[in-house]
Every structure is written in C-alpha cells, then in structure tokens.
Amino acid sequence: MLFRRRRALALAAVLLIASTPACSSKKKKQAAPTPSPVPSTAAPSAVSSTPGPSPTPSVSQSTPPPPPPSPAPPKVEVPAGHPFTGGNEPIGPVVVVKVDNAHAALPQSGLDDADIIYQEGIEAGYTRLAAVYSTKRPTYVGPVRSARETDIELLAQYGKVVLAFAGANRIIYKLVKRANLVNGTYDDVLSAYRLAPGRRRPYSTFVSIPKMMAQRKGDNAKDVGFRFGSSRSPSSAATSVLVRWQSETNTVKYDRATRRWTVYIGSRRQVTVDNVIVQYVKLKRTGFTDAAGNYTPLTRTLGSGKVMLFRDGRAVDGTWHRQYMKSPTIMLDSKRQKMLLRPGTTFVMLLPNTQSISIS
C-alpha cells in the first residue's frame, strides 16, 4: 500500500515538470533589423534595369594591331601623243625593215617616212639600218638586207613587231624565228617584196609596208622610252656633227630654217629628221662571221652608257639606261631629268664606245 502511494506521488511530480514552460538562463539574441535601401546617385542606365547574371571575368588577350595600309601602286608615266613621234598620229602596228647601208646600196628608199631609224655596227666596221614604221606606210623601202643578233635584243623593247629582212644565214634565221618577233622575211612573205629593175643583187630587194601589214600582224606602237617637249636640259650649241665609225663616216648638219637635221653617209644624203641621238654602246664578239671571215659583232643595248641628243641646233649630254629585254631605253640629262625630244622623227646611232664624234 505504501509502495503504491509513493509510486503515485512520483508520477504526479513527473507530470508537473512536463507541464511547466522551459526557460533559458540566457536571453534569446534578437535579429539585427534590416537596413532601409539607400537611393542610388548613379546616372540611370540606358539599358533595362532587370538584373542579369554577373559577367564572367575574361582572360586578358593581346589584340594584334591592324596591318598597315598597302602602299599605293606606283604611277605609270604614259607618254603624251604617239610613243614614237610625240604627235597625234593614230597608234597602229609596227614593221621594222633591215636596210643596207653600203655605198653600193645607195640610193636608199623610204627612209624619210620612218618614225625611228637605228644605225648599228656589222662586220668589218660597217653599218646597217633598222627602220621603224608605224605612222607612215611607204610603198617601198630598201634595199632590204639580212638581220643580226643585235636586232633581237634591240627590238625586244618594241614587243612582238614584224621584222622584214632578206638573206640572213641559216643560224641567224632560226634565232630570229624563235625570238619574240613576227617573221616577215623575203622567203616567207614573197608577195610583199619586189626586185627593182636596173639594180643588181643583193641591192635590188625592196619591201612594201602596206603589203607587209596586210599579211603580217604585229603589236601596235608602245612606249620605248622617248619623251617629247620643250627641252629644259643643259645644252651647248651644235650645228654640225662628224661621227666616225670604224669603216664609215656620218656627217649630220642642222638647218635653222626647218629646225631639222640631215644625215649623210660619206657625201651622200640619207635622211632628214627632227632628232639625232648618239648612243654609245659596247660590242660583243659572236661566233658568226661573214663570207670574208670578219666576225659579226653583237651591239649591247642592255645596260647603260653615255648618250648625246641633238635637237634644235643644241647638244645635250646624258646617260641611257635599259635594264631588261622588254624595258624601254631611258635617257637622262646631266641633272638626272629625262631628256625631251623635239616631236617628230629620230635617228639613233648605236656607236661603239671605242669611236668618237666631233661637234661644231
């Protein structure tokens, strides 16, 4: 009985403790009040105010600088007027004729209608002509003779033009046919040639420029380096020039009334032109010879050398320069300015630099 009473008292005590609210010996810490938002003083953004994801930091990279601008292409100087004469003639195809210059070949025909004439050395110190036609087309030019290695190098600056010649040896004939030239030889374009009555061979062959142009098409006239205009170069008076080749002599005389030069071979007149150029060149000995055993020289028109221009009764000293086969021949005066020719026709003497001239 006593045991049951004590058990009931213990149970009552447990129930009393369980019903009493629990309390802590320490006060419960209050949460800090949330601060009021502070108005921003930053300028309003132009973009949406909707927050987005935070940007990811980018890895620093060195951006290469932009490439420098490409240099402007060099200006190509275009000669005014016709490239051979400086005139207003139509620019048409070119025919070059090899003309005999021996005394037995005189008189020659058609030279006054040539735009440019080159005099070049051949065997035994004699000379031959290469007459260039574009603005005029004479009925007959001649006497026509054979080509040389010199013509291949000289005419490369003209492009693929027609070369009229007759009687070249077999090896030279093959070289000319392989060169950048249109073959206008007597054997291949027979109908463009005629044999002049009363003249003995080999000085009787003449070529018709109109007939040759009708059957052989070459390149049109192009820039070969000539420039035309009023001369600004230093110069000296000159009215007569004596040009000494190894076996020939040219005399060039100025006419004040016409302002033109007349070229003589020996005492016989050849041609009257507006400009005369003496271009000093080197000669190279080739493996070819003529029937008498005289070696055939190669006139070097690549490189540079001394040059003299005769125009308007004046002489201009300078240098000529030609770098490549297809390059034009550039002539500069003593001030390194381009020599200016008088508009019209030109006679170029490719004189060996071992020879000399006299001016008065």
mmCIF file of C-alpha atoms in Angstrom:
data_model
loop_
_atom_site.group_PDB
_atom_site.id
_atom_site.type_symbol
_atom_site.label_atom_id
_atom_site.label_comp_id
_atom_site.label_asym_id
_atom_site.label_seq_id
_atom_site.Cartn_x
_atom_site.Cartn_y
_atom_site.Cartn_z
ATOM 1 C CA MET A 1 0.000 0.000 0.000
ATOM 2 C CA LEU A 2 2.747 2.282 0.917
ATOM 3 C CA PHE A 3 4.530 1.291 -2.277
ATOM 4 C CA ARG A 4 1.545 2.250 -4.448
ATOM 5 C CA ARG A 5 1.298 5.672 -2.710
ATOM 6 C CA ARG A 6 4.949 6.515 -3.351
ATOM 7 C CA ARG A 7 4.566 5.465 -7.000
ATOM 8 C CA ALA A 8 1.577 7.769 -7.462
ATOM 9 C CA LEU A 9 3.464 10.730 -5.958
ATOM 10 C CA ALA A 10 6.407 10.188 -8.325
ATOM 11 C CA LEU A 11 4.141 10.042 -11.345
ATOM 12 C CA ALA A 12 2.432 13.286 -10.284
ATOM 13 C CA ALA A 13 5.806 15.005 -9.986
ATOM 14 C CA VAL A 14 6.809 13.960 -13.486
ATOM 15 C CA LEU A 15 3.548 15.283 -14.920
ATOM 16 C CA LEU A 16 4.045 18.596 -13.085
ATOM 17 C CA ILE A 17 7.570 19.103 -14.556
ATOM 18 C CA ALA A 18 6.450 18.274 -18.076
ATOM 19 C CA SER A 19 3.650 20.869 -17.986
ATOM 20 C CA THR A 20 5.973 23.774 -16.872
ATOM 21 C CA PRO A 21 7.306 26.018 -19.833
ATOM 22 C CA ALA A 22 11.018 25.681 -20.465
ATOM 23 C CA CYS A 23 13.149 28.790 -19.966
ATOM 24 C CA SER A 24 16.769 29.554 -20.813
ATOM 25 C CA SER A 25 19.190 31.066 -18.419
ATOM 26 C CA LYS A 26 20.286 33.383 -21.236
ATOM 27 C CA LYS A 27 18.122 35.885 -23.116
ATOM 28 C CA LYS A 28 17.397 34.949 -26.668
ATOM 29 C CA LYS A 29 19.532 37.176 -29.087
ATOM 30 C CA GLN A 30 17.338 39.425 -31.232
ATOM 31 C CA ALA A 31 17.970 39.532 -35.064
ATOM 32 C CA ALA A 32 19.509 42.774 -36.380
ATOM 33 C CA PRO A 33 16.991 44.999 -38.146
ATOM 34 C CA THR A 34 17.237 45.045 -41.961
ATOM 35 C CA PRO A 35 18.584 48.450 -43.147
ATOM 36 C CA SER A 36 16.411 50.573 -45.408
ATOM 37 C CA PRO A 37 17.637 50.785 -49.011
ATOM 38 C CA VAL A 38 19.701 53.872 -49.849
ATOM 39 C CA PRO A 39 18.706 55.686 -53.042
ATOM 40 C CA SER A 40 21.397 55.392 -55.768
ATOM 41 C CA THR A 41 23.084 58.567 -57.088
ATOM 42 C CA ALA A 42 24.383 56.874 -60.251
ATOM 43 C CA ALA A 43 23.065 58.043 -63.600
ATOM 44 C CA PRO A 44 20.213 55.928 -64.868
ATOM 45 C CA SER A 45 21.304 53.259 -67.307
ATOM 46 C CA ALA A 46 20.053 53.268 -70.863
ATOM 47 C CA VAL A 47 19.617 49.535 -70.770
ATOM 48 C CA SER A 48 16.978 47.511 -68.929
ATOM 49 C CA SER A 49 17.212 47.555 -65.162
ATOM 50 C CA THR A 50 16.388 43.888 -64.939
ATOM 51 C CA PRO A 51 19.359 42.291 -63.255
ATOM 52 C CA GLY A 52 21.181 39.688 -65.281
ATOM 53 C CA PRO A 53 23.881 37.198 -64.477
ATOM 54 C CA SER A 54 27.148 38.551 -63.274
ATOM 55 C CA PRO A 55 29.655 38.825 -66.134
ATOM 56 C CA THR A 56 32.338 36.215 -66.194
ATOM 57 C CA PRO A 57 35.785 37.750 -65.955
ATOM 58 C CA SER A 58 37.503 37.437 -69.342
ATOM 59 C CA VAL A 59 41.051 36.326 -69.840
ATOM 60 C CA SER A 60 43.254 39.198 -70.995
ATOM 61 C CA GLN A 61 44.364 38.734 -74.626
ATOM 62 C CA SER A 62 46.740 40.951 -76.672
ATOM 63 C CA THR A 63 44.924 42.032 -79.834
ATOM 64 C CA PRO A 64 47.337 42.336 -82.800
ATOM 65 C CA PRO A 65 47.477 45.821 -84.331
ATOM 66 C CA PRO A 66 45.762 46.255 -87.688
ATOM 67 C CA PRO A 67 48.066 45.738 -90.691
ATOM 68 C CA PRO A 68 49.484 48.915 -92.222
ATOM 69 C CA PRO A 69 47.684 50.133 -95.332
ATOM 70 C CA SER A 70 49.050 48.782 -98.622
ATOM 71 C CA PRO A 71 51.229 51.320 -100.428
ATOM 72 C CA ALA A 72 49.642 52.925 -103.443
ATOM 73 C CA PRO A 73 50.855 51.382 -106.712
ATOM 74 C CA PRO A 74 53.481 53.494 -108.468
ATOM 75 C CA LYS A 75 52.153 55.788 -111.127
ATOM 76 C CA VAL A 76 52.966 54.624 -114.614
ATOM 77 C CA GLU A 77 54.080 57.530 -116.727
ATOM 78 C CA VAL A 78 52.313 57.478 -120.072
ATOM 79 C CA PRO A 79 53.990 59.478 -122.852
ATOM 80 C CA ALA A 80 51.793 62.112 -124.472
ATOM 81 C CA GLY A 81 50.947 61.589 -128.118
ATOM 82 C CA HIS A 82 52.358 58.851 -130.317
ATOM 83 C CA PRO A 83 55.155 56.998 -128.447
ATOM 84 C CA PHE A 84 57.477 57.192 -131.473
ATOM 85 C CA THR A 85 56.920 60.796 -132.565
ATOM 86 C CA GLY A 86 55.047 62.644 -129.828
ATOM 87 C CA GLY A 87 52.432 63.629 -132.422
ATOM 88 C CA ASN A 88 48.711 62.974 -132.790
ATOM 89 C CA GLU A 89 49.000 60.129 -135.301
ATOM 90 C CA PRO A 90 46.885 57.003 -134.722
ATOM 91 C CA ILE A 91 48.742 54.283 -132.853
ATOM 92 C CA GLY A 92 48.955 51.282 -135.167
ATOM 93 C CA PRO A 93 51.073 48.191 -135.858
ATOM 94 C CA VAL A 94 54.838 48.309 -136.326
ATOM 95 C CA VAL A 95 57.053 46.996 -139.127
ATOM 96 C CA VAL A 96 60.846 47.157 -138.836
ATOM 97 C CA VAL A 97 62.900 46.867 -142.037
ATOM 98 C CA LYS A 98 66.603 45.982 -142.216
ATOM 99 C CA VAL A 99 68.089 48.343 -144.817
ATOM 100 C CA ASP A 100 71.512 48.010 -146.430
ATOM 101 C CA ASN A 101 73.843 50.919 -145.707
ATOM 102 C CA ALA A 102 76.727 50.068 -148.035
ATOM 103 C CA HIS A 103 77.763 52.584 -150.690
ATOM 104 C CA ALA A 104 76.711 50.101 -153.387
ATOM 105 C CA ALA A 105 73.186 50.077 -151.900
ATOM 106 C CA LEU A 106 72.645 53.830 -152.368
ATOM 107 C CA PRO A 107 70.296 55.487 -153.035
ATOM 108 C CA GLN A 108 68.003 54.081 -150.360
ATOM 109 C CA SER A 109 64.229 54.353 -150.461
ATOM 110 C CA GLY A 110 61.569 55.102 -147.835
ATOM 111 C CA LEU A 111 63.825 56.324 -145.003
ATOM 112 C CA ASP A 112 62.186 59.765 -144.747
ATOM 113 C CA ASP A 113 58.888 58.048 -143.821
ATOM 114 C CA ALA A 114 60.392 56.089 -140.912
ATOM 115 C CA ASP A 115 59.479 57.150 -137.372
ATOM 116 C CA ILE A 116 62.781 55.913 -135.907
ATOM 117 C CA ILE A 117 65.968 54.688 -137.620
ATOM 118 C CA TYR A 118 68.748 52.776 -135.835
ATOM 119 C CA GLN A 119 72.255 52.566 -137.271
ATOM 120 C CA GLU A 120 74.082 49.515 -135.947
ATOM 121 C CA GLY A 121 77.541 48.083 -136.477
ATOM 122 C CA ILE A 122 78.095 44.937 -138.535
ATOM 123 C CA GLU A 123 81.140 43.073 -139.849
ATOM 124 C CA ALA A 124 84.428 44.866 -140.653
ATOM 125 C CA GLY A 125 83.313 48.127 -139.045
ATOM 126 C CA TYR A 126 80.495 48.877 -141.494
ATOM 127 C CA THR A 127 76.895 49.618 -140.552
ATOM 128 C CA ARG A 128 73.313 48.635 -141.344
ATOM 129 C CA LEU A 129 69.970 50.319 -140.614
ATOM 130 C CA ALA A 130 66.822 49.162 -138.824
ATOM 131 C CA ALA A 131 63.995 51.477 -139.932
ATOM 132 C CA VAL A 132 60.844 51.535 -137.754
ATOM 133 C CA TYR A 133 57.457 52.273 -139.410
ATOM 134 C CA SER A 134 54.128 52.890 -137.748
ATOM 135 C CA THR A 135 52.684 56.345 -138.520
ATOM 136 C CA LYS A 136 53.520 56.205 -142.263
ATOM 137 C CA ARG A 137 53.424 53.336 -144.747
ATOM 138 C CA PRO A 138 55.668 53.966 -147.736
ATOM 139 C CA THR A 139 55.120 51.928 -150.865
ATOM 140 C CA TYR A 140 58.659 50.554 -150.910
ATOM 141 C CA VAL A 141 61.608 50.539 -148.516
ATOM 142 C CA GLY A 142 65.066 49.234 -149.216
ATOM 143 C CA PRO A 143 67.331 47.778 -150.282
ATOM 144 C CA VAL A 144 66.381 45.094 -147.763
ATOM 145 C CA ARG A 145 69.200 43.035 -146.272
ATOM 146 C CA SER A 146 69.783 40.456 -143.564
ATOM 147 C CA ALA A 147 69.087 40.564 -139.839
ATOM 148 C CA ARG A 148 71.581 40.220 -136.991
ATOM 149 C CA GLU A 149 71.574 39.062 -133.351
ATOM 150 C CA THR A 150 71.645 42.757 -132.464
ATOM 151 C CA ASP A 151 68.082 43.110 -133.781
ATOM 152 C CA ILE A 152 66.699 40.544 -131.332
ATOM 153 C CA GLU A 153 67.966 42.440 -128.285
ATOM 154 C CA LEU A 154 67.287 45.917 -129.674
ATOM 155 C CA LEU A 155 63.705 45.245 -130.810
ATOM 156 C CA ALA A 156 62.590 43.328 -127.697
ATOM 157 C CA GLN A 157 61.521 46.686 -126.175
ATOM 158 C CA TYR A 158 59.052 47.152 -129.061
ATOM 159 C CA GLY A 159 57.108 43.965 -128.375
ATOM 160 C CA LYS A 160 56.175 41.359 -130.978
ATOM 161 C CA VAL A 161 56.597 43.501 -134.096
ATOM 162 C CA VAL A 162 57.140 42.486 -137.724
ATOM 163 C CA LEU A 163 60.762 42.258 -138.868
ATOM 164 C CA ALA A 164 61.292 42.433 -142.637
ATOM 165 C CA PHE A 165 64.676 41.131 -143.810
ATOM 166 C CA ALA A 166 66.287 39.130 -146.594
ATOM 167 C CA GLY A 167 69.319 36.894 -146.905
ATOM 168 C CA ALA A 168 70.187 36.008 -143.285
ATOM 169 C CA ASN A 169 72.358 32.960 -142.750
ATOM 170 C CA ARG A 170 70.671 29.792 -141.603
ATOM 171 C CA ILE A 171 71.578 30.108 -137.904
ATOM 172 C CA ILE A 172 70.551 33.783 -137.619
ATOM 173 C CA TYR A 173 67.349 32.962 -139.485
ATOM 174 C CA LYS A 174 66.475 30.352 -136.847
ATOM 175 C CA LEU A 175 67.318 32.716 -134.000
ATOM 176 C CA VAL A 176 65.063 35.420 -135.412
ATOM 177 C CA LYS A 177 62.197 32.969 -135.919
ATOM 178 C CA ARG A 178 62.500 31.836 -132.282
ATOM 179 C CA ALA A 179 62.617 35.412 -130.961
ATOM 180 C CA ASN A 180 59.610 37.490 -129.900
ATOM 181 C CA LEU A 181 59.233 38.856 -133.438
ATOM 182 C CA VAL A 182 56.819 38.313 -136.316
ATOM 183 C CA ASN A 183 58.739 36.780 -139.202
ATOM 184 C CA GLY A 184 58.476 38.999 -142.289
ATOM 185 C CA THR A 185 61.367 37.586 -144.268
ATOM 186 C CA TYR A 186 61.576 37.649 -148.062
ATOM 187 C CA ASP A 187 61.345 33.828 -148.227
ATOM 188 C CA ASP A 188 58.088 33.674 -146.220
ATOM 189 C CA VAL A 189 56.211 36.788 -147.439
ATOM 190 C CA LEU A 190 57.416 36.919 -151.020
ATOM 191 C CA SER A 191 54.383 38.849 -152.326
ATOM 192 C CA ALA A 192 55.276 41.866 -150.119
ATOM 193 C CA TYR A 193 58.632 42.257 -151.898
ATOM 194 C CA ARG A 194 59.775 43.236 -155.362
ATOM 195 C CA LEU A 195 63.074 43.270 -157.236
ATOM 196 C CA ALA A 196 63.858 46.742 -158.543
ATOM 197 C CA PRO A 197 64.820 46.745 -162.216
ATOM 198 C CA GLY A 198 68.240 48.128 -163.038
ATOM 199 C CA ARG A 199 69.750 47.192 -159.661
ATOM 200 C CA ARG A 200 71.987 44.215 -159.143
ATOM 201 C CA ARG A 201 71.681 41.700 -156.363
ATOM 202 C CA PRO A 202 71.841 41.860 -153.372
ATOM 203 C CA TYR A 203 70.890 45.544 -153.582
ATOM 204 C CA SER A 204 67.677 45.099 -155.558
ATOM 205 C CA THR A 205 65.187 43.821 -152.928
ATOM 206 C CA PHE A 206 62.541 46.258 -151.665
ATOM 207 C CA VAL A 207 59.544 45.690 -149.384
ATOM 208 C CA SER A 208 56.076 47.281 -149.440
ATOM 209 C CA ILE A 209 54.968 48.348 -145.950
ATOM 210 C CA PRO A 210 51.206 48.272 -146.818
ATOM 211 C CA LYS A 211 51.517 44.772 -148.308
ATOM 212 C CA MET A 212 53.545 43.538 -145.356
ATOM 213 C CA MET A 213 51.000 44.912 -142.854
ATOM 214 C CA ALA A 214 48.201 43.248 -144.798
ATOM 215 C CA GLN A 215 49.863 39.825 -144.398
ATOM 216 C CA ARG A 216 51.700 40.015 -141.097
ATOM 217 C CA LYS A 217 50.174 41.465 -137.915
ATOM 218 C CA GLY A 218 52.485 42.717 -135.199
ATOM 219 C CA ASP A 219 51.993 44.645 -131.968
ATOM 220 C CA ASN A 220 50.928 48.269 -132.000
ATOM 221 C CA ALA A 221 53.430 51.004 -131.216
ATOM 222 C CA LYS A 222 54.265 51.154 -127.496
ATOM 223 C CA ASP A 223 56.430 53.158 -125.138
ATOM 224 C CA VAL A 224 60.141 52.669 -125.923
ATOM 225 C CA GLY A 225 61.342 55.437 -123.603
ATOM 226 C CA PHE A 226 61.078 58.544 -125.784
ATOM 227 C CA ARG A 227 59.681 61.713 -124.202
ATOM 228 C CA PHE A 228 58.836 64.861 -126.136
ATOM 229 C CA GLY A 229 58.502 68.552 -125.334
ATOM 230 C CA SER A 230 60.414 71.796 -124.882
ATOM 231 C CA SER A 231 63.905 70.979 -123.706
ATOM 232 C CA ARG A 232 64.865 72.031 -120.177
ATOM 233 C CA SER A 233 68.231 70.248 -120.176
ATOM 234 C CA PRO A 234 71.639 71.931 -120.039
ATOM 235 C CA SER A 235 72.942 72.140 -123.621
ATOM 236 C CA SER A 236 75.545 73.657 -125.907
ATOM 237 C CA ALA A 237 75.406 74.936 -129.477
ATOM 238 C CA ALA A 238 75.787 72.329 -132.241
ATOM 239 C CA THR A 239 75.094 72.694 -135.957
ATOM 240 C CA SER A 240 77.399 70.050 -137.416
ATOM 241 C CA VAL A 241 78.403 66.623 -136.094
ATOM 242 C CA LEU A 242 81.010 64.260 -137.528
ATOM 243 C CA VAL A 243 80.500 60.634 -136.447
ATOM 244 C CA ARG A 244 83.399 58.234 -137.050
ATOM 245 C CA TRP A 245 82.683 54.537 -137.338
ATOM 246 C CA GLN A 246 85.489 52.063 -137.906
ATOM 247 C CA SER A 247 84.965 51.945 -141.675
ATOM 248 C CA GLU A 248 82.376 54.685 -142.305
ATOM 249 C CA THR A 249 81.755 58.330 -141.513
ATOM 250 C CA ASN A 250 78.458 60.132 -140.968
ATOM 251 C CA THR A 251 78.027 63.882 -141.159
ATOM 252 C CA VAL A 252 74.961 65.431 -139.529
ATOM 253 C CA LYS A 253 74.051 69.042 -140.380
ATOM 254 C CA TYR A 254 71.443 71.321 -138.849
ATOM 255 C CA ASP A 255 69.137 73.577 -140.890
ATOM 256 C CA ARG A 256 68.000 76.593 -138.872
ATOM 257 C CA ALA A 257 65.127 77.350 -141.246
ATOM 258 C CA THR A 258 63.451 73.942 -140.846
ATOM 259 C CA ARG A 259 64.932 73.129 -137.397
ATOM 260 C CA ARG A 260 65.811 69.676 -138.729
ATOM 261 C CA TRP A 261 68.944 67.571 -139.172
ATOM 262 C CA THR A 262 70.146 65.903 -142.363
ATOM 263 C CA VAL A 263 72.229 62.737 -142.067
ATOM 264 C CA TYR A 264 74.847 61.977 -144.710
ATOM 265 C CA ILE A 265 76.850 58.802 -145.184
ATOM 266 C CA GLY A 266 80.065 59.976 -146.730
ATOM 267 C CA SER A 267 78.911 62.767 -149.028
ATOM 268 C CA ARG A 268 75.513 61.294 -149.883
ATOM 269 C CA ARG A 269 72.317 62.335 -148.157
ATOM 270 C CA GLN A 270 70.369 59.600 -146.375
ATOM 271 C CA VAL A 271 67.523 61.129 -144.385
ATOM 272 C CA THR A 272 66.288 64.322 -142.700
ATOM 273 C CA VAL A 273 64.961 64.036 -139.143
ATOM 274 C CA ASP A 274 63.994 66.142 -136.114
ATOM 275 C CA ASN A 275 66.339 64.483 -133.594
ATOM 276 C CA VAL A 276 69.679 62.717 -133.751
ATOM 277 C CA ILE A 277 70.831 60.509 -130.873
ATOM 278 C CA VAL A 278 74.356 59.138 -130.483
ATOM 279 C CA GLN A 279 74.066 56.214 -128.050
ATOM 280 C CA TYR A 280 77.437 54.816 -127.021
ATOM 281 C CA VAL A 281 77.360 51.009 -126.735
ATOM 282 C CA LYS A 282 79.589 48.033 -126.112
ATOM 283 C CA LEU A 283 80.225 45.443 -128.817
ATOM 284 C CA LYS A 284 80.453 41.737 -128.058
ATOM 285 C CA ARG A 285 82.211 39.334 -130.372
ATOM 286 C CA THR A 286 79.934 36.496 -131.513
ATOM 287 C CA GLY A 287 80.695 33.164 -133.107
ATOM 288 C CA PHE A 288 79.397 34.279 -136.503
ATOM 289 C CA THR A 289 81.437 35.586 -139.424
ATOM 290 C CA ASP A 290 80.662 36.870 -142.897
ATOM 291 C CA ALA A 291 81.872 35.315 -146.158
ATOM 292 C CA ALA A 292 85.191 37.136 -145.846
ATOM 293 C CA GLY A 293 85.788 35.797 -142.332
ATOM 294 C CA ASN A 294 85.018 39.045 -140.478
ATOM 295 C CA TYR A 295 83.358 38.409 -137.121
ATOM 296 C CA THR A 296 79.789 39.578 -136.516
ATOM 297 C CA PRO A 297 79.501 41.939 -133.507
ATOM 298 C CA LEU A 298 76.584 41.984 -131.096
ATOM 299 C CA THR A 299 75.600 45.540 -130.177
ATOM 300 C CA ARG A 300 74.639 45.581 -126.488
ATOM 301 C CA THR A 301 71.588 47.763 -125.926
ATOM 302 C CA LEU A 302 71.036 46.430 -122.399
ATOM 303 C CA GLY A 303 72.813 48.170 -119.546
ATOM 304 C CA SER A 304 73.824 51.813 -119.550
ATOM 305 C CA GLY A 305 76.218 54.243 -121.152
ATOM 306 C CA LYS A 306 76.781 57.735 -122.427
ATOM 307 C CA VAL A 307 74.312 59.382 -124.808
ATOM 308 C CA MET A 308 74.081 62.669 -126.701
ATOM 309 C CA LEU A 309 70.889 64.222 -128.048
ATOM 310 C CA PHE A 310 70.963 66.739 -130.887
ATOM 311 C CA ARG A 311 67.850 68.882 -131.289
ATOM 312 C CA ASP A 312 67.100 72.478 -132.281
ATOM 313 C CA GLY A 313 70.756 73.205 -133.017
ATOM 314 C CA ARG A 314 71.799 72.165 -129.494
ATOM 315 C CA ALA A 315 73.665 69.209 -127.958
ATOM 316 C CA VAL A 316 72.516 67.613 -124.693
ATOM 317 C CA ASP A 317 74.809 65.274 -122.742
ATOM 318 C CA GLY A 318 73.455 62.453 -120.630
ATOM 319 C CA THR A 319 73.228 58.725 -119.957
ATOM 320 C CA TRP A 320 70.993 55.925 -121.255
ATOM 321 C CA HIS A 321 69.647 53.043 -119.167
ATOM 322 C CA ARG A 322 67.845 49.826 -120.097
ATOM 323 C CA GLN A 323 67.507 47.059 -117.518
ATOM 324 C CA TYR A 324 65.631 44.186 -119.161
ATOM 325 C CA MET A 325 64.860 42.942 -122.661
ATOM 326 C CA LYS A 326 61.306 44.304 -122.502
ATOM 327 C CA SER A 327 62.320 47.535 -120.761
ATOM 328 C CA PRO A 328 62.289 50.838 -122.642
ATOM 329 C CA THR A 329 65.502 52.812 -123.072
ATOM 330 C CA ILE A 330 65.512 55.736 -120.641
ATOM 331 C CA MET A 331 67.700 58.774 -121.406
ATOM 332 C CA LEU A 332 68.626 61.195 -118.604
ATOM 333 C CA ASP A 333 70.437 64.506 -118.847
ATOM 334 C CA SER A 334 73.224 65.738 -116.550
ATOM 335 C CA LYS A 335 70.609 66.726 -113.940
ATOM 336 C CA ARG A 336 69.140 63.200 -113.961
ATOM 337 C CA GLN A 337 65.996 64.504 -115.665
ATOM 338 C CA LYS A 338 64.529 62.767 -118.694
ATOM 339 C CA MET A 339 65.735 64.107 -121.995
ATOM 340 C CA LEU A 340 62.946 65.600 -124.085
ATOM 341 C CA LEU A 341 62.982 65.143 -127.848
ATOM 342 C CA ARG A 342 61.503 67.522 -130.357
ATOM 343 C CA PRO A 343 58.240 65.998 -131.635
ATOM 344 C CA GLY A 344 58.926 64.237 -134.924
ATOM 345 C CA THR A 345 61.311 61.616 -136.303
ATOM 346 C CA THR A 346 64.550 60.358 -134.752
ATOM 347 C CA PHE A 347 67.829 58.843 -135.999
ATOM 348 C CA VAL A 348 69.699 56.759 -133.389
ATOM 349 C CA MET A 349 73.358 55.888 -133.949
ATOM 350 C CA LEU A 350 74.426 52.897 -131.832
ATOM 351 C CA LEU A 351 78.062 53.966 -131.847
ATOM 352 C CA PRO A 352 80.723 51.688 -130.315
ATOM 353 C CA ASN A 353 82.208 53.356 -127.235
ATOM 354 C CA THR A 354 85.655 52.992 -128.800
ATOM 355 C CA GLN A 355 84.692 55.506 -131.501
ATOM 356 C CA SER A 356 84.359 59.279 -131.314
ATOM 357 C CA ILE A 357 82.456 62.260 -132.663
ATOM 358 C CA SER A 358 83.322 65.912 -133.377
ATOM 359 C CA ILE A 359 80.842 68.770 -132.819
ATOM 360 C CA SER A 360 80.955 72.254 -134.292
#
